[in-house]
CSV table of C-alpha atoms in Angstrom, one decimal:
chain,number,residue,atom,x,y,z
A,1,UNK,CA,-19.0,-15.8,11.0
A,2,UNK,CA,-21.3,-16.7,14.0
A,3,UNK,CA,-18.8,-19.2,15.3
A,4,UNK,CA,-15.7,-16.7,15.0
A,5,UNK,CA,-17.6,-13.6,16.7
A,6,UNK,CA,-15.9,-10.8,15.7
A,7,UNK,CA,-12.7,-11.9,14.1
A,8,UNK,CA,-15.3,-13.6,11.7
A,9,UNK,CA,-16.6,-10.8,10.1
A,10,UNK,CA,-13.5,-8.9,10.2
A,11,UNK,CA,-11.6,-11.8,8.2
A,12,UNK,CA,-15.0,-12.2,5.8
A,13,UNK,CA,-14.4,-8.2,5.3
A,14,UNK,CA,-11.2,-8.5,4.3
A,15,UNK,CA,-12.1,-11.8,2.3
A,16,UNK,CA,-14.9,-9.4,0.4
A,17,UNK,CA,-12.7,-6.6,-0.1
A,18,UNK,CA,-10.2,-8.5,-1.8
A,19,UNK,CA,-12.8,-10.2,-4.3
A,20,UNK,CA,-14.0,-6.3,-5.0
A,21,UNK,CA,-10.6,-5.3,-6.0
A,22,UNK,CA,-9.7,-8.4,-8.4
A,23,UNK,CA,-13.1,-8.0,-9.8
A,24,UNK,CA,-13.1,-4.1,-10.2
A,25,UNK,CA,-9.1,-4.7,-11.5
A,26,UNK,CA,-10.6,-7.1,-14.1
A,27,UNK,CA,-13.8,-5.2,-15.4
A,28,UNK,CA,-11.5,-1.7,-15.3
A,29,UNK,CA,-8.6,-2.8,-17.4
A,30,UNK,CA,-11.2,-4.6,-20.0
A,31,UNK,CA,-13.2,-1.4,-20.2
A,32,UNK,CA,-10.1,1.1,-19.6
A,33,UNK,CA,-6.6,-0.4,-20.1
A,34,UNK,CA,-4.2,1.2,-17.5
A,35,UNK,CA,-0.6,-0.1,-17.7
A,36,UNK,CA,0.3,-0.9,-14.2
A,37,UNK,CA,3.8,-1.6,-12.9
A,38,UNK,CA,2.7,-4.9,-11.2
A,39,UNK,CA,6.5,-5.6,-10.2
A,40,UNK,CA,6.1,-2.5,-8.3
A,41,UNK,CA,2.7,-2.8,-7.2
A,42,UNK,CA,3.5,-6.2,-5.6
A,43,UNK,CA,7.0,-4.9,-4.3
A,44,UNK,CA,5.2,-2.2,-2.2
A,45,UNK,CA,2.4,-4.2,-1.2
A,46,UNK,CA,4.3,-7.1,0.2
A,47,UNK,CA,6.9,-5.0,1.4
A,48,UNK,CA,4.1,-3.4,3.9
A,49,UNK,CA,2.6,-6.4,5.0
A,50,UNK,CA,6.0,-8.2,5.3
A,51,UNK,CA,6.7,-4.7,7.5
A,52,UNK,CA,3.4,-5.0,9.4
A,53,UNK,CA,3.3,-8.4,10.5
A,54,UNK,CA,6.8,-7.4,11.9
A,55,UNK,CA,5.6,-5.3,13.8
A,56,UNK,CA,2.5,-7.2,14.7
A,57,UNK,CA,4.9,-9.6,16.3
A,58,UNK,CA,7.2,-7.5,18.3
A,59,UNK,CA,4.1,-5.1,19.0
A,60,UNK,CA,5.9,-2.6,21.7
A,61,UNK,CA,3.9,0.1,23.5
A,62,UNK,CA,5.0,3.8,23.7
A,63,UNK,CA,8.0,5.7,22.7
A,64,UNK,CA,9.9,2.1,22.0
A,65,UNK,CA,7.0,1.6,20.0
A,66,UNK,CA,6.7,4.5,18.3
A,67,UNK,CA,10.9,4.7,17.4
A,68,UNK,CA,9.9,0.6,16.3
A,69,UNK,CA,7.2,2.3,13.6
A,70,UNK,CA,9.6,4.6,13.1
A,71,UNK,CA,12.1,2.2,11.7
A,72,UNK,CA,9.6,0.1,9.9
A,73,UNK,CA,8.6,3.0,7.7
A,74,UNK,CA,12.5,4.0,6.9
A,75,UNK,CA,13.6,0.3,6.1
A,76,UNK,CA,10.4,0.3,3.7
A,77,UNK,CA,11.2,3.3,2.1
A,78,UNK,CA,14.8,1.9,2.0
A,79,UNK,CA,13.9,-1.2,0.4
A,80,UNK,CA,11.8,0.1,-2.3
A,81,UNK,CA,14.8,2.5,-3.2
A,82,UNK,CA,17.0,-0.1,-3.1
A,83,UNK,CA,14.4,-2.6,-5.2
A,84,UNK,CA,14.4,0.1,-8.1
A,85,UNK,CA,12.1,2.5,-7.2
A,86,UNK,CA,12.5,6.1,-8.3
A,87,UNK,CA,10.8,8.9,-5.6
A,88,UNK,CA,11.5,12.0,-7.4
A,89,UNK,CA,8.7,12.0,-10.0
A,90,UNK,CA,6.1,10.9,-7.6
A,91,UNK,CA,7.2,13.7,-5.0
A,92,UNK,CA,6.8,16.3,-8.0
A,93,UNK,CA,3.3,15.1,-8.7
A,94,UNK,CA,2.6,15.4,-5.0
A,95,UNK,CA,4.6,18.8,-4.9
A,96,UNK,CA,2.4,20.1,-7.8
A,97,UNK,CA,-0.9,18.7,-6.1
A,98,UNK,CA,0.0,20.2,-3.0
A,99,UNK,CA,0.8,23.8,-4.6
A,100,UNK,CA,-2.7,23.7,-6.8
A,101,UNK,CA,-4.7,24.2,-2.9
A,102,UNK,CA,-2.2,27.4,-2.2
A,103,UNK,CA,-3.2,29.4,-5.4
């Protein structure tokens, strides 16, 4: 870390974080199976960093930006539509969550 400065601890952050949720995957599912979709957990996942190194790349300031982001976030929800993914049970979970604050 001392030789990297601050990029160091930033990358040895993300390095620890990443060990924390393998490990904390691996203890959980021992002690409390949960049936994950991993294709779909993967598909998402890569799909936003694929999206965010994109945009790390072309990195555009103001509204070009902004209509850049924009885009990002529509071609990812496009591709996870198009990969098989199904929005309308999730958005009635997050309807019903939403709706429980209002009461």
């Amino acid at each position: 870390i001392p030789r990297m400065g601050m990029m160091g601890a930033a990358y040895a952050t993300v390095g620890g974080f990443f060990v924390f949720v393998i490990l904390t995957y691996a203890v959980s599912q021992r002690l409390y199976p949960v049936p994950y979709e991993r294709a779909k957990v993967i598909c998402s996942v890569g799909g936003a960093v694929l999206l965010f190194v994109i945009y790390g790349v072309i990195s555009l300031q103001g509204a070009a930006g902004l209509a850049l982001k924009a885009g990002l976030l529509a071609t990812y929800v496009g591709v996870l539509r198009v990969a098989g993914f199904r929005f309308k049970t999730e958005f009635e979970i997050l309807r019903k969550f939403l709706s429980v604050g209002r009461k």
